[in-house]
């Protein structure tokens, strides 16, 4: 079955540095991958979508890469700020269901001043 | 800015009782999703609607959970009877449901359920 792995340990970085989060998947070849941000006690918020034929996508300080050979996506936040502290979820399109998503467990990012 | 509405925000109930959650998606969104999120895990899809039809309920525990979207707009998720293991955040999301795959999903604030 499809499996998505994200770093279970929290990522702690200093303000101004680049945060890099990893999403690995197995037993599947997704047509696209999405990244969401989730703050404690709130619903996830969509950040970026990248399709299988795209290697890189950027939005302001965010960058996502998608390596279908390695079965991996990297999510970068440059010039990180304490306000970027949150849990970041990776989601892949699921088989069956129309626009169904399979979510990873997420990685918690803490940016320290 | 349009948002997905959910109520209640918090619900405490005793096991064996019935509970119901309500969701009002963003106007014009054809696809509606109900997810369950256990602390420390990602959201898990319970049921997905396209308009008023269920297109995926493979992970819905049908012996105790039910969901409906009668007019293809708002939706209700019910649990009867509730069990201790049902304690979780229940999230509703909606998307345009266009033919373009990969529509972003818009999530509501969730309902935090605690079963005692």
Short mmCIF file of C-alpha atoms in Angstrom, two decimals:
data_model
loop_
_atom_site.label_atom_id
_atom_site.label_comp_id
_atom_site.label_asym_id
_atom_site.label_seq_id
_atom_site.Cartn_x
_atom_site.Cartn_y
_atom_site.Cartn_z
CA UNK A 1 0.00 0.00 0.00
CA UNK A 2 1.03 3.64 -0.41
CA UNK A 3 3.34 4.87 2.32
CA UNK A 4 4.46 8.43 3.03
CA UNK A 5 7.30 9.22 5.41
CA UNK A 6 8.13 12.59 6.90
CA UNK A 7 10.71 13.32 9.59
CA UNK A 8 8.98 12.51 12.86
CA UNK A 9 11.41 14.54 14.91
CA UNK A 10 10.93 18.26 15.14
CA UNK A 11 13.25 20.47 13.12
CA UNK A 12 14.77 23.31 15.12
CA UNK A 13 16.54 26.10 13.25
CA UNK A 14 17.69 29.66 13.83
CA UNK A 15 15.85 32.60 12.35
CA UNK A 16 17.20 33.57 8.95
CA UNK A 17 18.37 30.07 8.05
CA UNK A 18 16.85 27.82 5.42
CA UNK A 19 14.59 25.04 6.66
CA UNK A 20 14.48 21.86 4.59
CA UNK A 21 11.77 19.26 5.16
CA UNK A 22 11.68 15.84 3.51
CA UNK A 23 8.83 13.73 2.21
CA UNK A 24 9.54 10.20 0.98
CA UNK A 25 7.01 7.83 -0.49
CA UNK A 26 6.92 4.19 -1.54
CA UNK A 27 4.75 1.82 -3.51
CA UNK A 28 3.29 4.57 -5.63
CA UNK A 29 3.90 7.01 -8.46
CA UNK A 30 1.77 10.07 -7.68
CA UNK A 31 0.66 12.46 -10.40
CA UNK A 32 1.15 15.38 -8.00
CA UNK A 33 2.17 16.27 -4.49
CA UNK A 34 0.93 19.02 -2.21
CA UNK A 35 2.33 20.71 0.90
CA UNK A 36 0.17 22.10 3.68
CA UNK A 37 0.88 24.07 6.84
CA UNK A 38 -0.97 23.26 10.07
CA UNK A 39 -0.93 25.34 13.22
CA UNK A 40 -1.93 23.75 16.57
CA UNK A 41 -5.69 23.25 16.87
CA UNK A 42 -6.42 24.45 13.34
CA UNK A 43 -7.06 22.90 9.96
CA UNK A 44 -4.28 22.55 7.37
CA UNK A 45 -3.67 25.39 4.91
CA UNK A 46 -2.57 24.72 1.33
CA UNK A 47 0.86 26.03 0.37
CA UNK A 48 2.08 24.54 -2.90
CA UNK A 49 1.28 21.88 -5.50
CA UNK A 50 3.88 20.27 -7.76
CA UNK A 51 3.09 17.86 -10.57
CA UNK A 52 5.10 14.82 -11.65
CA UNK A 53 6.42 16.59 -14.75
CA UNK A 54 7.71 19.54 -12.70
CA UNK A 55 11.02 19.39 -10.90
CA UNK A 56 10.73 22.58 -8.89
CA UNK A 57 8.09 25.11 -7.83
CA UNK A 58 8.58 28.40 -6.01
CA UNK A 59 6.30 30.76 -4.14
CA UNK A 60 7.83 33.72 -2.33
CA UNK A 61 10.20 32.18 0.29
CA UNK A 62 8.98 28.63 -0.38
CA UNK A 63 10.48 26.12 -2.77
CA UNK A 64 9.40 22.55 -3.47
CA UNK A 65 11.25 19.93 -5.46
CA UNK A 66 9.87 16.63 -6.74
CA UNK A 67 12.22 13.78 -7.67
CA UNK A 68 10.17 10.90 -9.06
CA UNK A 69 13.28 8.71 -9.36
CA UNK A 70 14.19 9.06 -5.69
CA UNK A 71 10.47 9.15 -4.77
CA UNK A 72 11.12 12.22 -2.70
CA UNK A 73 9.99 15.81 -2.30
CA UNK A 74 11.94 18.49 -0.48
CA UNK A 75 10.27 21.58 0.96
CA UNK A 76 12.45 24.62 1.62
CA UNK A 77 11.69 27.80 3.54
CA UNK A 78 14.39 30.42 3.00
CA UNK A 79 15.07 33.28 5.41
CA UNK A 80 12.96 31.51 8.01
CA UNK A 81 11.05 33.49 10.63
CA UNK A 82 9.56 32.50 14.00
CA UNK A 83 6.13 32.89 12.36
CA UNK A 84 7.03 29.94 10.11
CA UNK A 85 6.91 27.64 13.15
CA UNK A 86 4.20 25.06 12.47
CA UNK A 87 3.70 21.48 11.32
CA UNK A 88 4.16 20.92 7.58
CA UNK A 89 2.23 18.12 5.92
CA UNK A 90 3.07 16.40 2.67
CA UNK A 91 0.15 14.93 0.70
CA UNK A 92 0.06 12.75 -2.41
CA UNK A 93 -2.82 12.07 -4.72
CA UNK A 94 -4.47 8.78 -3.83
CA UNK A 95 -5.71 6.08 -6.12
CA UNK A 96 -9.43 5.71 -6.59
CA UNK A 97 -11.46 8.75 -5.39
CA UNK A 98 -11.53 11.98 -7.32
CA UNK A 99 -8.77 14.34 -6.12
CA UNK A 100 -8.25 12.15 -3.06
CA UNK A 101 -5.19 12.97 -0.92
CA UNK A 102 -3.05 10.73 1.28
CA UNK A 103 -1.31 12.74 4.02
CA UNK A 104 1.96 12.13 5.78
CA UNK A 105 2.22 12.57 9.54
CA UNK A 106 3.91 15.93 9.18
CA UNK A 107 7.11 17.49 10.46
CA UNK A 108 7.06 20.12 13.18
CA UNK A 109 9.28 23.11 12.46
CA UNK A 110 10.42 25.46 15.22
CA UNK A 111 12.24 28.64 14.20
CA UNK A 112 14.08 30.27 17.08
CA UNK A 113 14.88 34.02 17.24
CA UNK B 1 -12.45 35.53 2.10
CA UNK B 2 -14.69 32.44 1.87
CA UNK B 3 -14.07 29.77 4.50
CA UNK B 4 -15.24 26.28 5.38
CA UNK B 5 -17.44 26.39 8.46
CA UNK B 6 -17.67 23.61 11.02
CA UNK B 7 -19.63 23.19 14.22
CA UNK B 8 -19.31 22.52 17.01
CA UNK B 9 -15.66 23.40 17.55
CA UNK B 10 -15.44 21.17 20.61
CA UNK B 11 -17.54 18.22 21.71
CA UNK B 12 -17.25 16.11 24.84
CA UNK B 13 -19.39 13.02 25.05
CA UNK B 14 -19.58 9.75 26.89
CA UNK B 15 -19.01 6.46 25.15
CA UNK B 16 -22.09 4.86 23.61
CA UNK B 17 -23.65 8.29 23.00
CA UNK B 18 -24.40 9.69 19.55
CA UNK B 19 -22.57 12.73 18.17
CA UNK B 20 -22.99 14.75 15.01
CA UNK B 21 -20.74 17.23 13.24
CA UNK B 22 -21.77 19.79 10.65
CA UNK B 23 -19.82 21.28 7.76
CA UNK B 24 -20.64 24.07 5.33
CA UNK B 25 -18.13 24.13 2.44
CA UNK B 26 -17.08 27.11 0.39
CA UNK B 27 -19.87 28.11 -1.99
CA UNK B 28 -19.48 26.47 -5.38
CA UNK B 29 -17.18 23.70 -4.21
CA UNK B 30 -18.47 20.41 -5.56
CA UNK B 31 -16.16 18.14 -3.59
CA UNK B 32 -16.42 17.75 0.17
CA UNK B 33 -14.18 15.65 2.39
CA UNK B 34 -14.37 14.47 6.00
CA UNK B 35 -11.06 13.60 7.67
CA UNK B 36 -10.11 12.26 11.09
CA UNK B 37 -6.82 13.42 12.57
CA UNK B 38 -5.33 11.75 15.62
CA UNK B 39 -2.77 13.81 17.54
CA UNK B 40 0.66 13.46 15.95
CA UNK B 41 -0.67 11.97 12.73
CA UNK B 42 -1.79 13.33 9.40
CA UNK B 43 -5.44 13.65 8.39
CA UNK B 44 -7.03 10.37 7.29
CA UNK B 45 -9.85 10.50 4.77
CA UNK B 46 -13.12 9.08 6.06
CA UNK B 47 -15.50 10.00 3.24
CA UNK B 48 -15.49 12.05 0.07
CA UNK B 49 -18.51 13.52 -1.72
CA UNK B 50 -18.81 14.76 -5.27
CA UNK B 51 -21.94 16.91 -5.11
CA UNK B 52 -24.39 14.72 -3.20
CA UNK B 53 -22.80 11.39 -4.10
CA UNK B 54 -20.27 9.44 -2.06
CA UNK B 55 -17.21 8.71 -4.23
CA UNK B 56 -15.01 7.20 -1.50
CA UNK B 57 -15.95 5.84 1.91
CA UNK B 58 -13.48 2.97 2.02
CA UNK B 59 -12.04 4.08 5.38
CA UNK B 60 -15.35 4.96 7.03
CA UNK B 61 -16.28 2.55 9.88
CA UNK B 62 -19.74 2.01 8.54
CA UNK B 63 -21.00 0.10 11.56
CA UNK B 64 -20.96 3.32 13.58
CA UNK B 65 -20.20 6.23 11.25
CA UNK B 66 -22.52 7.76 8.67
CA UNK B 67 -22.28 10.83 6.47
CA UNK B 68 -24.68 12.65 4.22
CA UNK B 69 -24.73 15.64 1.90
CA UNK B 70 -28.36 15.65 0.89
CA UNK B 71 -28.53 18.75 -1.31
CA UNK B 72 -24.92 18.70 -2.37
CA UNK B 73 -24.06 21.65 -0.15
CA UNK B 74 -23.59 21.22 3.60
CA UNK B 75 -22.84 17.88 5.19
CA UNK B 76 -23.27 16.00 8.47
CA UNK B 77 -21.03 13.30 9.92
CA UNK B 78 -22.54 11.15 12.66
CA UNK B 79 -21.06 8.64 15.08
CA UNK B 80 -23.35 6.25 16.92
CA UNK B 81 -22.35 4.88 19.33
CA UNK B 82 -19.16 6.78 20.12
CA UNK B 83 -16.18 4.80 21.41
CA UNK B 84 -13.12 5.92 23.36
CA UNK B 85 -10.95 5.45 20.27
CA UNK B 86 -13.00 8.00 18.34
CA UNK B 87 -11.40 10.86 20.27
CA UNK B 88 -9.72 12.94 17.57
CA UNK B 89 -10.00 16.10 15.47
CA UNK B 90 -12.61 15.81 12.72
CA UNK B 91 -11.80 18.02 9.78
CA UNK B 92 -13.98 19.01 6.86
CA UNK B 93 -12.49 20.23 3.61
CA UNK B 94 -13.80 21.28 0.22
CA UNK B 95 -12.40 21.79 -3.25
CA UNK B 96 -13.65 22.98 -6.60
CA UNK B 97 -13.91 19.48 -7.96
CA UNK B 98 -12.96 20.54 -11.45
CA UNK B 99 -11.53 18.08 -13.93
CA UNK B 100 -8.05 19.44 -13.29
CA UNK B 101 -6.45 17.00 -10.91
CA UNK B 102 -4.78 18.37 -7.84
CA UNK B 103 -7.31 20.98 -6.73
CA UNK B 104 -6.17 22.44 -3.44
CA UNK B 105 -8.32 21.56 -0.49
CA UNK B 106 -9.66 24.22 1.86
CA UNK B 107 -10.02 23.01 5.44
CA UNK B 108 -12.34 24.12 8.18
CA UNK B 109 -11.20 24.72 11.77
CA UNK B 110 -12.19 21.19 12.80
CA UNK B 111 -14.22 19.69 15.63
CA UNK B 112 -12.23 18.35 18.57
CA UNK B 113 -14.07 15.29 19.89
CA UNK B 114 -13.33 13.84 23.32
CA UNK B 115 -15.04 10.59 24.28
CA UNK B 116 -15.04 9.82 28.02
#
